[in-house]
Coordinates of C-alpha atoms and ligand atoms in Angstrom, one line a residue:
M238 CA 30.7 35.1 -66.9
D239 CA 30.0 35.2 -63.2
K240 CA 26.7 34.3 -61.8
F241 CA 26.2 37.7 -60.1
D242 CA 26.9 39.9 -63.0
N243 CA 23.5 41.6 -63.0
F244 CA 23.0 44.8 -61.1
D245 CA 20.0 45.5 -58.9
I246 CA 17.9 48.6 -59.3
F247 CA 19.8 50.4 -56.5
T248 CA 23.1 50.0 -58.3
I249 CA 21.7 51.0 -61.7
E250 CA 20.1 54.1 -60.0
V251 CA 23.5 55.1 -58.4
L252 CA 25.4 54.6 -61.7
D253 CA 22.7 56.5 -63.8
S254 CA 22.7 59.3 -61.3
L255 CA 26.5 59.6 -61.2
F256 CA 26.9 59.6 -65.0
S257 CA 24.2 62.1 -65.5
G258 CA 26.6 64.7 -64.0
L259 CA 29.0 67.1 -65.7
D260 CA 32.4 65.9 -66.9
D261 CA 34.0 69.3 -66.9
D262 CA 37.3 68.9 -65.1
S263 CA 38.3 72.5 -64.9
G264 CA 38.7 74.0 -61.4
L265 CA 38.8 70.6 -59.7
D266 CA 39.9 70.5 -56.1
P267 CA 43.3 68.6 -56.5
S268 CA 43.1 67.0 -53.1
L269 CA 39.6 65.7 -53.8
A270 CA 40.9 64.3 -57.1
S271 CA 43.8 62.6 -55.5
N272 CA 41.5 61.2 -52.8
I273 CA 39.2 59.7 -55.5
E274 CA 42.2 58.3 -57.4
M275 CA 43.6 56.7 -54.3
L276 CA 40.3 55.1 -53.4
F277 CA 39.9 53.8 -57.0
S278 CA 43.3 52.2 -57.0
R279 CA 42.7 50.6 -53.6
S280 CA 39.4 49.3 -54.8
V281 CA 41.1 47.7 -57.8
S282 CA 44.0 46.3 -55.9
D283 CA 42.4 45.0 -52.7
N284 CA 39.8 42.4 -52.3
L285 CA 37.7 44.4 -49.9
T286 CA 34.2 45.9 -50.1
G287 CA 35.0 48.9 -47.8
N288 CA 37.1 50.8 -50.4
I289 CA 34.5 50.4 -53.1
V290 CA 31.7 51.6 -50.8
E291 CA 33.8 54.6 -49.8
L292 CA 34.5 55.5 -53.4
F293 CA 30.9 55.3 -54.4
Q294 CA 29.9 57.3 -51.4
L295 CA 32.4 60.0 -52.2
L296 CA 31.5 60.1 -55.8
T297 CA 27.8 60.4 -54.9
K298 CA 28.6 63.2 -52.5
V299 CA 30.5 65.1 -55.2
R300 CA 27.8 64.5 -57.7
N301 CA 25.1 65.9 -55.3
S302 CA 27.1 68.9 -54.2
S303 CA 28.9 70.1 -57.4
G304 CA 27.2 68.2 -60.1
L305 CA 30.4 66.5 -61.3
S306 CA 30.3 63.0 -62.8
P307 CA 33.0 60.4 -62.3
L308 CA 34.2 61.2 -65.8
A309 CA 35.5 64.5 -64.5
F310 CA 37.9 62.4 -62.4
G311 CA 38.8 60.2 -65.3
L312 CA 36.6 57.3 -64.2
S313 CA 34.5 55.6 -66.9
R314 CA 31.1 53.9 -66.4
K315 CA 32.8 50.6 -67.4
E316 CA 35.4 50.9 -64.7
L317 CA 32.7 51.6 -62.0
E318 CA 30.5 48.8 -63.2
G319 CA 33.6 46.6 -62.9
L320 CA 33.9 47.7 -59.2
A321 CA 30.2 47.3 -58.5
L322 CA 30.5 43.7 -59.9
K323 CA 33.6 43.1 -57.8
H324 CA 31.7 44.3 -54.7
Q325 CA 28.8 42.0 -55.0
N326 CA 31.1 39.1 -55.8
I327 CA 33.2 39.6 -52.7
D328 CA 30.3 40.0 -50.4
E329 CA 29.1 36.8 -48.8
H330 CA 25.5 37.7 -49.3
Q331 CA 26.0 39.3 -52.8
V332 CA 24.9 42.7 -51.4
S333 CA 25.2 45.3 -54.1
V334 CA 27.2 48.5 -53.7
G335 CA 24.1 50.5 -54.6
G336 CA 22.0 48.8 -51.9
R337 CA 24.7 49.5 -49.4
V338 CA 25.3 53.1 -50.3
N339 CA 21.8 54.2 -51.0
R340 CA 19.7 52.0 -48.7
A341 CA 21.4 50.2 -45.9
L342 CA 23.8 52.9 -44.7
P343 CA 21.2 55.7 -44.8
I344 CA 18.8 53.5 -42.9
V345 CA 21.3 52.7 -40.2
E346 CA 22.1 56.4 -40.0
Q347 CA 18.5 57.3 -39.6
A348 CA 17.9 54.6 -36.9
G349 CA 21.0 56.0 -35.1
S350 CA 19.2 59.4 -34.8
R351 CA 16.6 57.6 -32.6
V352 CA 19.1 57.0 -29.8
E353 CA 21.3 60.1 -30.1
W354 CA 19.4 62.0 -27.3
Y355 CA 19.9 58.9 -25.1
L356 CA 23.6 58.6 -25.8
K357 CA 24.0 62.3 -24.9
Q358 CA 22.1 62.2 -21.7
K359 CA 22.5 58.7 -20.2
D360 CA 25.6 59.2 -18.2
L361 CA 24.6 62.7 -17.1
L362 CA 21.0 62.0 -16.0
A363 CA 21.4 58.4 -15.0
P364 CA 24.9 57.7 -14.0
S365 CA 25.7 54.1 -12.9
G366 CA 27.4 53.2 -9.7
I367 CA 30.3 52.2 -11.9
E368 CA 30.6 55.7 -13.4
L369 CA 30.2 57.2 -9.9
W370 CA 32.6 54.8 -8.3
E371 CA 35.2 57.3 -7.3
R372 CA 32.6 59.4 -5.4
I373 CA 31.2 56.2 -3.9
V374 CA 34.6 55.2 -2.7
D375 CA 34.9 58.6 -1.0
N376 CA 31.5 58.2 0.6
H377 CA 32.5 54.7 1.8
S378 CA 35.7 55.8 3.5
R379 CA 33.9 58.8 5.1
I380 CA 31.1 56.5 6.4
R381 CA 33.5 53.9 7.6
K382 CA 35.4 56.5 9.6
I383 CA 32.3 57.9 11.1
L384 CA 31.1 54.5 12.2
G385 CA 34.5 53.3 13.2
M386 CA 34.3 50.1 11.1
S387 CA 37.4 47.9 10.6
D388 CA 38.2 46.5 7.2
Q389 CA 37.0 43.1 8.2
E390 CA 33.7 44.5 9.5
W391 CA 33.2 46.5 6.3
N392 CA 33.9 43.5 4.1
S393 CA 31.6 41.1 5.9
F394 CA 27.8 40.8 5.9
S395 CA 27.6 40.6 9.6
G396 CA 29.7 43.8 9.9
Q397 CA 27.4 45.6 7.4
L398 CA 24.4 44.5 9.4
K399 CA 25.9 45.3 12.8
F400 CA 26.7 48.9 11.7
A401 CA 23.5 49.4 9.8
I402 CA 22.2 52.9 10.0
E403 CA 18.9 52.9 11.9
S404 CA 19.0 56.0 14.1
L405 CA 18.4 59.6 13.2
D406 CA 21.6 60.6 14.8
T407 CA 23.8 58.3 12.7
L408 CA 21.8 59.3 9.6
G409 CA 22.4 62.9 10.3
R410 CA 26.1 62.4 10.6
I411 CA 26.3 60.5 7.4
L412 CA 24.1 62.4 5.0
R413 CA 23.9 66.1 4.7
L414 CA 20.1 66.4 5.0
P415 CA 18.3 69.6 6.1
Q416 CA 17.5 69.6 9.8
R417 CA 13.8 69.5 9.2
A418 CA 14.1 66.5 7.0
I419 CA 15.9 64.6 9.8
Q420 CA 13.2 65.6 12.2
E421 CA 10.5 64.2 9.8
V422 CA 12.4 61.0 9.4
G423 CA 12.1 60.8 13.2
R424 CA 8.4 61.1 13.0
V425 CA 8.1 58.5 10.3
T426 CA 10.4 56.0 12.0
Q427 CA 8.0 55.8 14.9
S428 CA 5.8 53.8 12.6
Y429 CA 8.1 52.4 10.0
R430 CA 11.6 51.1 10.2
M431 CA 14.6 52.6 8.5
R432 CA 17.7 50.6 7.9
L433 CA 20.6 51.2 5.5
T434 CA 23.7 49.2 5.4
P435 CA 26.8 51.4 5.4
Y436 CA 27.7 50.1 1.9
Y437 CA 24.2 51.0 0.5
A438 CA 24.3 54.4 2.3
G439 CA 27.5 55.1 0.4
L440 CA 25.7 54.9 -2.9
I441 CA 23.8 58.1 -2.0
M442 CA 25.3 61.3 -3.3
P443 CA 25.2 63.3 0.0
E444 CA 24.5 66.7 -1.5
A445 CA 21.5 65.7 -3.7
L446 CA 18.1 65.8 -2.2
D447 CA 16.6 64.1 -5.2
D448 CA 19.1 61.3 -5.1
P449 CA 17.4 58.1 -6.4
V450 CA 19.0 55.9 -3.8
L451 CA 18.2 58.3 -1.0
L452 CA 14.5 58.3 -2.1
Q453 CA 14.4 54.5 -2.0
A454 CA 16.0 54.1 1.4
V455 CA 15.2 57.0 3.7
P456 CA 11.5 57.4 4.5
T457 CA 9.8 60.9 4.2
S458 CA 6.8 62.4 5.9
E459 CA 4.4 61.3 3.1
M460 CA 4.7 57.8 4.4
V461 CA 2.6 58.7 7.5
D462 CA 0.8 61.8 6.1
N463 CA -0.6 60.4 2.8
A464 CA -4.4 60.2 3.0
G465 CA -6.0 56.8 2.5
I466 CA -6.4 53.5 4.1
E467 CA -4.1 50.7 3.5
I468 CA -5.9 47.9 1.7
P469 CA -5.2 44.7 3.5
P470 CA -2.2 43.2 1.9
V471 CA -2.7 40.7 -0.9
A472 CA -1.4 38.0 1.4
A473 CA -4.7 38.0 3.2
D474 CA -6.5 36.6 0.2
H475 CA -3.7 34.5 -1.1
S476 CA -2.0 32.7 1.7
P477 CA -3.4 29.2 1.7
A478 CA -0.9 27.9 4.2
R479 CA 1.6 29.2 6.8
L480 CA 4.4 31.3 5.1
I481 CA 2.9 30.5 1.6
D482 CA 1.5 33.0 -0.9
Q483 CA -0.1 31.5 -4.0
F484 CA -1.7 33.4 -6.9
Y485 CA -1.2 30.7 -9.5
P486 CA -1.8 26.9 -9.6
R487 CA 1.8 26.1 -10.6
V488 CA 3.8 28.7 -8.8
A489 CA 4.0 29.2 -5.0
T490 CA 6.1 31.5 -2.8
I491 CA 7.5 30.8 0.6
K492 CA 7.9 34.0 2.6
A493 CA 10.9 32.5 4.4
T494 CA 11.8 35.6 6.5
N495 CA 10.5 39.1 7.2
M496 CA 14.0 40.6 7.3
C497 CA 15.8 42.7 4.8
A498 CA 19.3 44.2 4.9
M499 CA 17.8 47.6 4.0
Y500 CA 14.1 48.6 4.0
C501 CA 12.6 50.2 0.9
T502 CA 10.4 53.2 1.1
H503 CA 8.2 51.6 -1.5
C504 CA 8.0 48.1 0.0
L505 CA 4.9 46.2 -1.1
R506 CA 5.1 44.0 2.0
I507 CA 5.4 46.9 4.3
A508 CA 2.8 45.4 6.6
H509 CA 5.0 42.4 7.3
I510 CA 8.4 43.7 6.7
G511 CA 10.6 45.9 8.8
K512 CA 8.5 46.2 12.0
K513 CA 10.6 43.8 14.0
D514 CA 13.1 41.1 12.9
R515 CA 11.6 37.7 13.5
I516 CA 13.1 34.3 13.4
Y517 CA 10.4 31.8 12.3
K518 CA 9.9 28.5 14.0
S519 CA 11.0 25.4 12.2
Q520 CA 7.4 24.1 12.3
A521 CA 6.4 27.1 10.1
Y522 CA 8.9 26.0 7.4
E523 CA 7.7 22.4 7.9
E524 CA 4.1 23.3 7.3
A525 CA 4.9 25.4 4.3
L526 CA 7.0 22.6 2.7
S527 CA 4.3 20.0 3.5
Y528 CA 1.7 22.2 1.7
I529 CA 4.0 22.2 -1.4
R530 CA 4.6 18.5 -1.1
K531 CA 0.9 17.7 -1.1
D532 CA 0.0 19.7 -4.2
N533 CA 1.6 18.1 -7.2
R534 CA 0.5 20.9 -9.5
I535 CA 3.1 23.2 -8.0
R536 CA 6.2 23.1 -10.1
D537 CA 7.9 26.5 -9.4
V538 CA 8.7 27.6 -5.9
L539 CA 9.9 31.1 -5.1
V540 CA 11.6 31.6 -1.8
T541 CA 11.2 35.3 -0.8
G542 CA 10.7 37.3 2.3
G543 CA 11.7 39.8 3.1
D544 CA 14.9 38.8 1.5
S545 CA 15.8 35.2 1.1
F546 CA 19.6 36.0 1.5
M547 CA 18.8 37.1 5.1
L548 CA 18.5 33.4 5.9
P549 CA 21.7 31.8 7.2
N550 CA 23.5 29.6 4.7
E551 CA 22.5 26.3 6.5
M552 CA 18.9 27.4 6.5
L553 CA 18.9 28.3 2.8
A554 CA 20.6 25.0 1.9
R555 CA 18.1 23.1 3.9
I556 CA 15.1 24.7 2.2
L557 CA 16.6 24.2 -1.2
N558 CA 17.4 20.5 -0.4
E559 CA 13.8 19.9 0.7
L560 CA 12.5 21.5 -2.4
D561 CA 14.9 19.5 -4.6
A562 CA 13.6 16.4 -3.0
I563 CA 10.0 17.0 -4.1
D564 CA 9.5 15.4 -7.4
H565 CA 6.9 17.8 -8.8
V566 CA 9.0 20.9 -7.9
R567 CA 11.0 21.4 -11.0
V568 CA 12.4 24.9 -10.8
K569 CA 13.2 27.2 -7.9
R570 CA 13.8 30.9 -7.4
L571 CA 15.3 32.9 -4.7
G572 CA 14.1 36.5 -4.2
T573 CA 16.8 38.8 -2.9
R574 CA 17.9 42.5 -3.1
I575 CA 21.0 41.8 -1.0
P576 CA 23.5 41.6 -3.9
V577 CA 22.6 45.2 -4.5
T578 CA 22.3 46.5 -1.0
T579 CA 24.9 44.4 0.7
P580 CA 27.0 42.5 -1.8
Q581 CA 29.4 41.4 1.0
R582 CA 26.8 38.6 1.7
V583 CA 27.8 36.8 -1.5
N584 CA 30.6 34.5 -0.2
Q585 CA 32.0 31.2 -1.5
E586 CA 29.8 29.1 0.8
L587 CA 26.6 30.7 -0.4
L588 CA 27.8 30.4 -4.1
D589 CA 28.4 26.6 -3.5
I590 CA 24.9 26.2 -2.1
L591 CA 23.4 27.9 -5.1
E592 CA 25.4 25.8 -7.5
R593 CA 24.7 22.5 -5.8
S594 CA 20.9 23.1 -5.9
N595 CA 21.1 24.4 -9.5
D596 CA 22.8 21.2 -10.6
I597 CA 19.8 19.2 -9.3
K598 CA 17.1 21.4 -10.8
P599 CA 17.3 24.9 -12.3
L600 CA 17.6 27.7 -9.7
R601 CA 17.1 31.4 -10.6
V602 CA 17.9 34.4 -8.5
V603 CA 15.4 37.2 -8.7
T604 CA 16.6 40.6 -7.6
Q605 CA 15.4 44.2 -7.4
I606 CA 17.5 47.0 -8.9
N607 CA 15.7 50.3 -9.6
T608 CA 18.4 52.6 -10.8
A609 CA 21.7 52.2 -12.7
Q610 CA 23.3 53.9 -9.7
E611 CA 22.8 50.7 -7.7
I612 CA 25.2 48.8 -9.9
T613 CA 28.8 49.3 -8.7
P614 CA 31.9 47.3 -9.4
V615 CA 31.2 45.4 -6.2
S616 CA 27.6 44.5 -6.9
R617 CA 28.4 43.7 -10.5
E618 CA 31.1 41.3 -9.2
A619 CA 28.5 39.7 -6.9
F620 CA 26.2 39.2 -9.8
R621 CA 29.0 37.9 -12.0
Q622 CA 29.7 35.2 -9.4
I623 CA 26.1 34.3 -8.9
S624 CA 25.4 34.1 -12.6
K625 CA 28.0 31.4 -12.9
R626 CA 26.3 29.3 -10.4
V627 CA 22.6 29.6 -11.2
S628 CA 20.5 29.3 -14.4
A629 CA 19.4 32.9 -14.5
V630 CA 19.6 36.2 -12.6
M631 CA 16.6 38.3 -13.3
N632 CA 15.5 41.8 -12.2
Q633 CA 12.1 43.0 -11.0
A634 CA 12.2 46.8 -10.9
V635 CA 9.5 49.0 -9.5
L636 CA 8.6 52.1 -11.5
L637 CA 9.0 55.0 -9.1
K638 CA 8.4 58.7 -9.4
G639 CA 11.6 60.7 -9.4
I640 CA 13.7 57.5 -9.3
N641 CA 13.4 55.8 -12.6
D642 CA 10.3 57.3 -14.3
S643 CA 11.8 58.5 -17.5
R644 CA 13.0 56.9 -20.7
V645 CA 16.6 57.7 -20.2
K646 CA 16.7 56.4 -16.6
M647 CA 14.9 53.1 -17.4
W648 CA 16.9 52.4 -20.6
K649 CA 20.1 53.1 -18.6
L650 CA 18.9 50.8 -15.8
C651 CA 18.1 48.0 -18.2
E652 CA 21.4 48.3 -20.1
T653 CA 23.5 48.6 -17.0
I654 CA 22.0 45.5 -15.3
Q655 CA 22.3 43.5 -18.5
E656 CA 26.0 44.5 -18.5
A657 CA 26.1 43.3 -14.9
Y658 CA 24.9 39.7 -15.8
V659 CA 21.3 40.5 -14.8
R660 CA 18.4 40.0 -17.2
P661 CA 15.6 42.6 -16.9
Y662 CA 12.4 40.6 -16.2
Y663 CA 9.6 42.8 -14.8
V664 CA 8.9 46.5 -14.2
F665 CA 6.1 46.7 -11.7
N666 CA 3.8 49.6 -11.5
C667 CA 4.0 50.8 -7.9
S668 CA 1.1 49.3 -5.9
Y669 CA -2.1 51.3 -5.2
R670 CA -2.8 49.4 -2.0
N671 CA -0.5 51.3 0.2
P672 CA -1.0 55.0 0.9
Q673 CA 2.5 54.9 2.5
F674 CA 4.0 55.3 -0.9
S675 CA 1.3 56.7 -3.1
H676 CA 3.5 59.7 -3.7
L677 CA 5.9 57.5 -5.6
R678 CA 3.3 56.1 -8.0
V679 CA 3.6 56.7 -11.8
P680 CA 0.6 56.7 -14.2
V681 CA 0.3 53.6 -16.3
E682 CA 0.4 55.6 -19.5
R683 CA 3.9 56.9 -18.6
G684 CA 5.1 53.4 -17.8
R685 CA 3.8 52.1 -21.0
D686 CA 5.6 54.9 -23.0
I687 CA 8.8 54.1 -21.2
V688 CA 8.8 50.4 -21.8
E689 CA 7.4 50.7 -25.3
S690 CA 10.2 53.1 -26.2
M691 CA 12.7 50.4 -25.7
Y692 CA 11.6 48.2 -28.5
G693 CA 14.0 48.4 -31.5
N694 CA 16.3 50.7 -29.6
I695 CA 17.9 48.5 -27.0
S696 CA 18.6 44.8 -27.1
G697 CA 15.4 42.8 -27.0
D698 CA 16.5 40.7 -24.0
A699 CA 17.2 43.9 -22.0
I700 CA 13.5 44.9 -22.3
P701 CA 11.4 44.1 -19.2
R702 CA 7.7 43.2 -19.2
Y703 CA 5.5 46.0 -17.6
I704 CA 3.2 44.6 -15.0
A705 CA 0.5 45.8 -12.6
T706 CA 0.1 43.7 -9.5
A707 CA -3.5 43.3 -8.6
G708 CA -4.1 39.8 -7.2
G709 CA -1.5 38.4 -9.6
K710 CA 0.6 40.0 -12.3
I711 CA -1.3 41.7 -15.1
P712 CA 0.6 42.7 -18.2
L713 CA 0.3 46.3 -19.1
H714 CA 2.0 46.2 -22.5
R715 CA 0.5 48.3 -25.1
S716 CA -1.0 46.2 -27.8
N717 CA 0.8 46.6 -31.1
V718 CA -2.1 45.2 -33.1
L719 CA -4.1 48.3 -34.2
R720 CA -6.9 46.7 -36.3
A721 CA -7.7 44.2 -39.0
E722 CA -8.1 45.1 -42.6
G723 CA -9.4 42.1 -44.5
S724 CA -7.0 39.3 -44.0
D725 CA -4.2 41.8 -43.0
L726 CA -3.5 43.0 -39.5
I727 CA -2.3 46.5 -39.1
L728 CA 0.6 46.6 -36.6
I729 CA 2.4 49.6 -35.3
K730 CA 6.2 49.8 -35.0
P731 CA 7.0 50.9 -31.4
W732 CA 10.1 52.9 -32.4
S733 CA 8.6 55.0 -35.2
G734 CA 4.8 54.8 -34.9
E735 CA 4.8 53.6 -38.5
E736 CA 1.9 51.3 -39.4
V737 CA 2.8 48.1 -41.2
K738 CA 0.6 45.5 -42.9
Y739 CA 1.0 42.0 -41.5
P740 CA -0.8 39.2 -43.4
D741 CA -2.4 36.7 -41.0
P742 CA -2.7 33.1 -42.3
A743 CA -6.0 32.6 -44.0
P744 CA -8.5 31.0 -41.5
E745 CA -9.4 28.2 -44.0
E746 CA -5.7 27.4 -44.4
Y747 CA -5.3 27.2 -40.6
E748 CA -8.4 25.0 -40.2
R749 CA -7.0 22.3 -42.6
R750 CA -6.0 19.2 -40.8
D751 CA -4.8 17.2 -43.8
F752 CA -1.3 18.8 -43.9
A753 CA 2.2 17.6 -43.8
F754 CA 2.2 13.8 -43.4
E755 CA -1.5 13.7 -42.5
K756 CA -2.3 14.1 -46.2
Y757 CA -0.7 10.7 -47.0
Q758 CA -3.0 8.9 -44.6
E759 CA -4.4 5.9 -46.4
K760 CA -8.1 5.9 -46.1
Ligands
LIG167 C1 5.3 37.5 -8.3 C2 4.7 36.3 -7.7 C3 4.9 35.1 -8.3 C4 5.7 34.8 -9.5 O1 5.2 35.3 -10.7 P1 5.9 35.1 -12.1 O2 5.0 35.8 -13.1 O3 5.9 33.6 -12.3 O4 7.2 35.6 -12.0 C5 4.2 34.0 -7.7 N1 3.5 34.1 -6.6 C6 3.4 35.3 -6.0 C7 2.6 35.4 -4.8 C8 4.0 36.5 -6.5 O5 3.8 37.6 -5.9
LIG168 S1 13.9 44.3 -0.3 FE1 11.8 43.8 -0.9 S2 10.8 43.0 0.9 FE2 12.6 44.1 1.5 S3 12.0 46.1 2.0 FE3 12.7 46.2 -0.1 S4 10.8 45.8 -1.3 FE4 10.4 45.2 0.8

């Protein structure tokens, strides 16, 4: 007899329940009977588990709804036991048909109900730029016509920058904003700069005043009217050398430029960024690099700005070369939002530079995408190309009111970027230091709920870490350890709130040093 001829309790339960039914076959639905007969004969003839599962499911359904036992359909207990045995013998892991029908399938079904609301709403409430592509293409051709850009200008980074939208007049012609809004933008831009590349402006749906890309790119009156004093930027306490910011002993950043292709309304570096484009002197880079050369604790160098992709290719190549030549620098990162705002920048020459440096020591690209709407077929293609040349492409999103502060929007963002070759890395709580964007801040409890809700519902590697920046990055994750009960910990499942016991290793056991090979030590 076969080794797996015993049934588990689930299968015995199913069989007992089925055969406790009635075997009266009068008034049977003939199509039901023939369906059962067909499933039975397929279960017998084919070497597949699916038919057997379907047959047991159907028989269970009939038993529960009309009380009929398999005998009413001419099936004996022996025959069904034979099929149950066949099922677990076919299955690579000897899973029983009872386990599958009464446990696994209902559990999967129930888990599915946790994401139903999301599947219904995601494309409606948080459409990606891929889903909106036809409308974006319309926007692009309209903007292109208004600005009078040639194909070549549209498709080049220099063309996108040359035609960047910086004036009220151009903004007014491109977006259908209320007259008063345009006037207010005028008031704000006396203090803060506005710049949108024509490509990025095309991601804005022109009729929607709550458009999440509009909110990120076009400044509103709050920026100058919000009460409060700007707390001196973190850089003041954390810049040990020219162009350098350093919070941690082993990670340093070089703020290699103050330029960006577009300026964000929520920019953390608003004090340095977007006032006036500045080309830094080569001595500045030299001093920054020599600071890094001198401190052999520094192993990870992040080149940011502004936006590191604003640097000309030669400059970027030179900085990467210099970093690769420092023995203690083992990994590098480039911070850039340009693949999202101006993907035309990502050309072969740049990709070759990335690959060359990555071949020497790992290079990662760290980007900022805040909404699924910012991922279009064009930016996705840019990330696909980049991801082939570097060791990782990671996203640092900022949690922003009205932009991505709901479960559906953040889940959709994380899934969409993952599908675009980008790994969700951080979600930052919007900084408290700048009154300029205090109207965009979201309470920590809300952010925690959003990030926590992802566990068990989307891929683990699409879940970002939730972070407050306050002189370094402070994790805001909710603790899932509720309390200790004796030697058990009580953990809470993020997706259901259910508490589970989790035995910790006994402290005496952990203290033991005479384990593994140590116990053979000859004394
Ligand atoms: C964000 C940041 C880093 C990098 O932090 P990680 O947690 O390693 O990603 C390093 N230095 C400064 C100044 C930063 O702002
Ligand atoms: S890309 Fe970064 S540095 Fe540039 S404006 Fe946006 S947030 Fe600021």
